[in-house]
Amino acid sequence: VTGARARLTAARRRARSALRALLGDDAARRFFADPSARLGLGILAALALFAAMGPVVLPHDPNASDFRLARDAFGAPPGPSTAHWLGTDPLFRDLLARLAHGARLSLSVALSATALATGLGSLVGVAAGMTHGTRLGALDAALMRLVDVVLALPYLLFVTAIGVAVGRADAGAIFLVLGLTGWTGAARLVRARTMELAQRDFVLAARALGAGSLHVALRHVAPNIAGTLLALATVSVGQMILAEAALGYLGLGVQPPQATWGRMLHEAEPYLGTKPLLVAAPGFAILLAVLGFHRVGEGLQGALDPGGAALSRRRLPVDLLIAGAALLLVAGAPPGRVRPPIGAEPEVDRPIRGGTLRVATMVQVRTLDPALAYDEATGAIEELVFARLVTWDRDGQLVPELAREVTAERGGRTYVFTLREGVRFHDGAELRAADVKRSIERALHPKTPSPGASQYDMIEGFADFHRGAAPHLAGVRTLGERAVAIDLRAPDATFLPRMTLAFMAPVCPSSGAVVDAANPTPPCGAGPFRVERWEQDASVRLARHEGYFRPGHPYLDAIEWLTGVRATTQRYKFEDGQLDYIRDLTGTDSALYRADPAWSRRGRWVTRKVMNAIFLNTELAPFDRLAMRRAVAFAVDPSALEKLRPDLVALDRVLPDSIPGPPRDEPMRRHDLARALEQMAAAGYPYDPATGRGGYPGVIDYVAVPDSLEQAAAEVFQQQLAKVGIRIRLKLVSYPTYLAEVSRRRTSAMGWTGWGADFPDPSNFFEPNLSSAAIQDEGSQNYAFFRDQEFDRVLKEGHVEQERERRFALYARAEAIVRDLAPWVPTHTPRVLELWQPYVRGYERSAVISPRFNEVWLDPAARASAAAPEGGRARLAGVLVGVPLARAGAPR
Amino acid sequence: MRAALLHLLRRLGWAALLAAGVTLVSFAITLLLPGDPARMLVGPQASSADVRHVRQVYALDRPAPVRLARYLRRLVHPGPVERPRGTPEHRSCAVGPLGVHLDLGYSFHYRKPVVDLLEAKAPRSLELAVAALLVQLALGITLGLVAAARRGTRWDDAIASATLLGFSAPTFVIGLGLQYVLAHQLGLLPYDGYGTTASEHLRSLVLPALTLGVLGSALYARIVREELRSLLLQDFIRTARAKGGSRLRVLVVHALRNALLPIATLAALELGALASGAIVTEKLFRWPGIGQMTVEALQNRDGPLIVGTVLFSSSAIVLATLALDVVALALDPRLRSRGR
């Protein structure tokens, strides 16, 4: 202890002597006489010590997850314990260790970037301000135009471009980008200040006495702008720490799992409501650095400028107290609670017509034209607006919709769709066979920028028509007014499922014969709802189609669909009764609802028809070796992800359970560390886990996108692969860059891939992603560049096989090939929690289309019995007396 | 006067030159960025045959110089004085004086003319920018004044920590915090959106403006405090105090007036930056402004929209600094007396 104290005293003495050398004796004495400045220096020294020693002293590896831990009841990572003093981050890594490691990078980048920015800015500013209006005014003008140029440069675009150019950035590059883009504000401010100072009496007096510009700048201007600069620098330190994290999202940051304070803050965002400590800890660290810097700055200024230095009274460090109080307030806040369901339990059981259903989605709707839309969120809306010839019933069986019946002829090479009588479009026109032909030709027209036209290349004459060589699609024939025959080039088991997609939905005659993307027509179909109003970036309002062919349907008057609403906002609105149904909850909020007894019976998890996997490029070293691919397949254990987050299900096979297919009693593959090590040895890279010696010698890039779930998965897989001697480096890039890189030949060795089913059929998972036909040099959909004759043959047979059991047997074989040759390692399927208020009735889960509101009705009595929303003042009173009003109020 | 006018004209010319340069640079960057605009348009699941087809429909398969030439030829061209909505040729043009047309093309994803999108969204971002700036100025100057008047006291410390807390916190902490308390707990304000009626609209404006205001006020508070520090030691302040002016009156009337130039400088920079879109805040509160659109354009590799938004935001910044120079002359007569 005495040794440590002696060292501390020595360090303090060294700091003093350094300051004395820098400021001169007098100023240094004044600085150290100021208790406020001493405290500031102490804070900065403590942070520096934390950054320097923390990583050495603290027992935890900042990048190692502790999977022995478990989420708390609210789906948030565990809190403080004796093992983890501050608890862990969302990946169960020690929070304190990550803070300490993050301190190094965050503090050094922020301080140096601030110094560069303010230094450069003040140089330019003083030079411009001093020359303004003098003979050297041209310099002022030139410098200010330079500032204009830098300011006018599109920052976002610029930084993205730099990110792409330098590839993976290190701390040095980040420092340069932040420093070189951040100086303009300081320059303009300092110039304004200098111009004003240059008019002051003391400057004029100095000039009258014959002082030169340099003398004035150094002796008179510099001391007077020091305060402004320090003020600027103080706020800039915190900003720079945050900006580093923002750069990470633009592809120009230090890559995970490396911790920085800014990134820790951002990764904690979803947990603001359930584990605020995750936000408070890095936030407090940043604030401490800023306050320490502020106090030192104040002290320096007082020391340099004795005129204003009558401040060094000992006083309460109110700023630190406030910061501490804020920390306690945030960190100590109880986890948020959810309000109980709104409205009484329903009374009537017969559907009632009327009412508006209010729902929301996180994404924005960019087109409602069924020939162009190809995303999940728009799909749910189009389901209600555009009825199809055939569709899926609740259990996932194909059933006729606008067609009265569908018959297969010529051994499945011709399908005849007989239309219902009296089906009317939203504009009143009656559906005829010609409308079906026109709608199909409209979607596949050579001038239509269709995202899915090639899915219909089995139709006779498709190639000629789509190329523009034929005026009509020969394979689609009208048989009178009420029937359409579609001829296929060969029997095709995927044809009818593809007819359920929105691309093939009949549209009104007013929608025309071709889609002019630049001049869209209003959406108009024959579904139960018509689009009444569509405000871009706000909402889509659907109203009942009075001419809908099913009498009495739909029950609802209207559906109000808010677009682009964040998950948390949706939750609040749902609790307030502004939304009737919700499915976009964050994982931790979902857990919050599941933990609430009033909601746990109502909630329902829906597994999405999406599979995520690691692709392994079979053409590129080291995964051109089968044993290496198998080693990855055995080493990765996606069940660890299930421990971290509630919003996913680990997947041990290609086909998610929600897709009908071969029986899935046995897992396709099991996590097996011993076999993974065996495969490593077989590949020629034996690895000894005890010593950590051996393994694959190189470091392999893993490409993914900076999406919260996929990033977490990648960081977990990185740890798991390291255990068998495969060292990977994460490369998180923006989505367009990701798509460009993984689809280029011989570019990415491994990375994330995901696929959402277009329709519930096994072929839709294998053919687009793993068949050799999907390989291209550029824009390949087969990211693994996997090519296997047997596999291709099985897929081809499955594609035409009409008999269900024989088909499924073929896809069981396909799955076995993927298991054995491991071009993909399936990892997880996301899931969402669906909730709806008690008065929402008739919402039935559809096996295929989710959400599907066709049969929904509202119980007006149950809805009206909901307590009138409390006024703001009542709530304020509730908050002030500490009564969680929302729980006490509303009747059950 | 004539000199000033000439100066202004020269600056405007420079602004136009800068806009042209920015357009060229951003167009070049959109061509060089990795990622395929056609792929982004059809989505990740479309087959490569469909990607090729769409690329052809949008003429994205032409060589880069051809596309640039086409863009530039259309960018500024003469045309009818009235914008003829019916003719497809000029549907994507903005019509300036004397029938000068500005054609920024169509956004791939919005499927609308870029000028129409800017026309619809720019006023909203501008509105939010002005509201946020007012909050920043009101909050920042008040706190700065108090801190200066009570310099070296607990008040000063408290203000320092409060403003620095605001400035060092990420936007989402401030924004979500305000939303939680004011909208969710107290139910005083709408959560997000733009509103349909005027009063709804004004109420929706409060949360985003407040968020940006709290975030930005720290800098004004610090700068005002610094400016006043040196001014308060000056003779004319001492004289004003000696003549019996109250402390507050002296601070506001005499001292603050002299600190207006740096404040105006900050405000102009902030206005320029805010007008080109507050990305995070707009997204948090679903404010349909330029910021969200800019990010979306970049995310989608929506070339025409990228160039359009970039052109708009750099014009906003250049115009704001130009306005600042004019205001500076008005604020400080001494600057006028100098010069050639």
CSV table of C-alpha atoms in Angstrom, one decimal, chain B residues 120-270:
chain,number,residue,atom,x,y,z
B,120,ALA,CA,-43.1,18.3,-50.0
B,121,LYS,CA,-40.5,17.5,-47.4
B,122,ALA,CA,-38.2,20.5,-47.3
B,123,PRO,CA,-40.8,22.8,-45.6
B,124,ARG,CA,-41.3,20.2,-42.9
B,125,SER,CA,-37.6,19.9,-42.1
B,126,LEU,CA,-37.3,23.7,-42.2
B,127,GLU,CA,-40.2,24.1,-39.8
B,128,LEU,CA,-38.6,21.6,-37.4
B,129,ALA,CA,-35.3,23.4,-37.8
B,130,VAL,CA,-36.7,26.8,-36.9
B,131,ALA,CA,-38.7,25.5,-34.0
B,132,ALA,CA,-35.6,23.6,-32.7
B,133,LEU,CA,-33.5,26.6,-33.1
B,134,LEU,CA,-35.9,28.8,-31.2
B,135,VAL,CA,-35.8,26.3,-28.3
B,136,GLN,CA,-32.1,26.1,-28.4
B,137,LEU,CA,-31.7,29.9,-28.4
B,138,ALA,CA,-34.3,30.4,-25.6
B,139,LEU,CA,-32.9,27.7,-23.4
B,140,GLY,CA,-29.2,28.3,-24.2
B,141,ILE,CA,-29.2,32.0,-23.8
B,142,THR,CA,-31.2,32.0,-20.6
B,143,LEU,CA,-29.0,29.3,-19.1
B,144,GLY,CA,-25.9,31.1,-20.4
B,145,LEU,CA,-27.0,34.4,-18.9
B,146,VAL,CA,-27.7,32.8,-15.5
B,147,ALA,CA,-24.4,31.0,-15.5
B,148,ALA,CA,-22.6,34.2,-16.4
B,149,ALA,CA,-24.3,36.2,-13.8
B,150,ARG,CA,-23.8,33.6,-11.2
B,151,ARG,CA,-20.4,32.6,-12.4
B,152,GLY,CA,-18.4,30.4,-10.0
B,153,THR,CA,-21.4,29.5,-7.9
B,154,ARG,CA,-23.4,26.4,-7.5
B,155,TRP,CA,-25.8,27.7,-10.1
B,156,ASP,CA,-23.0,27.9,-12.6
B,157,ASP,CA,-22.0,24.3,-11.8
B,158,ALA,CA,-25.6,23.0,-12.0
B,159,ILE,CA,-26.1,24.6,-15.4
B,160,ALA,CA,-22.8,23.3,-16.6
B,161,SER,CA,-23.7,19.7,-15.7
B,162,ALA,CA,-27.3,20.0,-17.0
B,163,THR,CA,-26.3,21.4,-20.3
B,164,LEU,CA,-23.4,19.1,-20.7
B,165,LEU,CA,-25.7,16.2,-19.8
B,166,GLY,CA,-27.9,17.3,-22.6
B,167,PHE,CA,-25.1,17.5,-25.0
B,168,SER,CA,-23.3,14.3,-24.2
B,169,ALA,CA,-26.4,12.2,-24.2
B,170,PRO,CA,-27.3,10.5,-27.5
B,171,THR,CA,-30.4,11.7,-29.2
B,172,PHE,CA,-32.3,8.6,-28.4
B,173,VAL,CA,-31.9,9.0,-24.7
B,174,ILE,CA,-33.2,12.5,-24.7
B,175,GLY,CA,-35.9,11.8,-27.3
B,176,LEU,CA,-37.2,8.6,-25.8
B,177,GLY,CA,-37.0,10.1,-22.3
B,178,LEU,CA,-39.1,13.1,-23.3
B,179,GLN,CA,-41.5,10.8,-25.1
B,180,TYR,CA,-41.8,8.5,-22.1
B,181,VAL,CA,-42.6,11.3,-19.7
B,182,LEU,CA,-44.5,13.8,-21.7
B,183,ALA,CA,-46.4,11.5,-24.0
B,184,HIS,CA,-46.7,8.1,-22.3
B,185,GLN,CA,-46.8,9.0,-18.6
B,186,LEU,CA,-48.5,12.4,-18.7
B,187,GLY,CA,-50.4,12.0,-22.0
B,188,LEU,CA,-49.8,15.7,-22.8
B,189,LEU,CA,-48.5,15.3,-26.3
B,190,PRO,CA,-48.8,12.9,-29.2
B,191,TYR,CA,-46.1,10.3,-29.5
B,192,ASP,CA,-45.1,11.0,-33.0
B,193,GLY,CA,-46.3,11.9,-36.5
B,194,TYR,CA,-47.1,15.0,-38.3
B,195,GLY,CA,-50.8,15.5,-37.5
B,196,THR,CA,-53.6,16.4,-39.9
B,197,THR,CA,-55.0,19.5,-38.3
B,198,ALA,CA,-53.1,22.7,-37.5
B,199,SER,CA,-53.3,22.2,-33.7
B,200,GLU,CA,-52.4,18.5,-33.9
B,201,HIS,CA,-49.6,19.5,-36.1
B,202,LEU,CA,-48.3,22.1,-33.6
B,203,ARG,CA,-48.6,19.6,-30.8
B,204,SER,CA,-46.6,17.0,-32.8
B,205,LEU,CA,-43.9,19.5,-33.3
B,206,VAL,CA,-43.2,20.0,-29.6
B,207,LEU,CA,-41.4,16.7,-28.9
B,208,PRO,CA,-38.9,16.7,-31.8
B,209,ALA,CA,-38.3,20.4,-31.4
B,210,LEU,CA,-37.7,20.0,-27.6
B,211,THR,CA,-35.4,17.0,-28.2
B,212,LEU,CA,-33.2,19.0,-30.7
B,213,GLY,CA,-33.5,22.0,-28.5
B,214,VAL,CA,-32.2,20.3,-25.4
B,215,LEU,CA,-29.4,18.6,-27.3
B,216,GLY,CA,-28.2,21.9,-28.9
B,217,SER,CA,-28.7,24.4,-26.1
B,218,ALA,CA,-25.5,23.4,-24.3
B,219,LEU,CA,-23.3,24.9,-26.9
B,220,TYR,CA,-25.2,28.3,-26.7
B,221,ALA,CA,-25.1,28.3,-23.0
B,222,ARG,CA,-21.4,27.7,-22.9
B,223,ILE,CA,-20.7,30.3,-25.6
B,224,VAL,CA,-22.9,32.9,-24.1
B,225,ARG,CA,-21.3,32.4,-20.7
B,226,GLU,CA,-17.8,32.8,-22.2
B,227,GLU,CA,-18.7,35.8,-24.3
B,228,LEU,CA,-20.2,37.6,-21.3
B,229,ARG,CA,-17.3,36.7,-19.1
B,230,SER,CA,-14.9,38.9,-21.0
B,231,LEU,CA,-17.5,41.6,-21.7
B,232,LEU,CA,-18.5,41.9,-18.1
B,233,LEU,CA,-15.0,43.2,-17.3
B,234,GLN,CA,-15.2,46.0,-19.8
B,235,ASP,CA,-15.6,49.6,-19.0
B,236,PHE,CA,-19.0,50.2,-20.7
B,237,ILE,CA,-20.6,47.5,-18.5
B,238,ARG,CA,-19.0,49.0,-15.4
B,239,THR,CA,-20.4,52.4,-16.5
B,240,ALA,CA,-23.8,51.0,-17.1
B,241,ARG,CA,-23.8,49.3,-13.6
B,242,ALA,CA,-22.6,52.6,-12.0
B,243,LYS,CA,-25.4,54.4,-13.7
B,244,GLY,CA,-27.8,52.2,-11.7
B,245,GLY,CA,-28.7,49.7,-14.4
B,246,SER,CA,-29.9,46.5,-12.7
B,247,ARG,CA,-27.7,43.4,-13.1
B,248,LEU,CA,-30.1,41.7,-15.4
B,249,ARG,CA,-30.7,44.8,-17.5
B,250,VAL,CA,-27.1,45.3,-17.9
B,251,LEU,CA,-26.6,41.7,-18.9
B,252,VAL,CA,-29.3,41.6,-21.4
B,253,VAL,CA,-29.2,45.1,-22.9
B,254,HIS,CA,-25.6,45.9,-22.9
B,255,ALA,CA,-23.6,42.7,-22.6
B,256,LEU,CA,-25.7,40.3,-24.6
B,257,ARG,CA,-26.0,42.7,-27.5
B,258,ASN,CA,-22.3,42.5,-27.9
B,259,ALA,CA,-22.3,38.7,-27.9
B,260,LEU,CA,-24.8,38.5,-30.7
B,261,LEU,CA,-22.3,37.8,-33.4
B,262,PRO,CA,-20.9,34.5,-32.1
B,263,ILE,CA,-24.5,33.5,-31.3
B,264,ALA,CA,-25.6,34.3,-34.8
B,265,THR,CA,-22.7,32.3,-36.2
B,266,LEU,CA,-23.7,29.3,-34.2
B,267,ALA,CA,-27.3,29.7,-35.1
B,268,ALA,CA,-26.7,29.9,-38.8
B,269,LEU,CA,-24.5,26.8,-38.8
B,270,GLU,CA,-27.1,25.0,-36.8
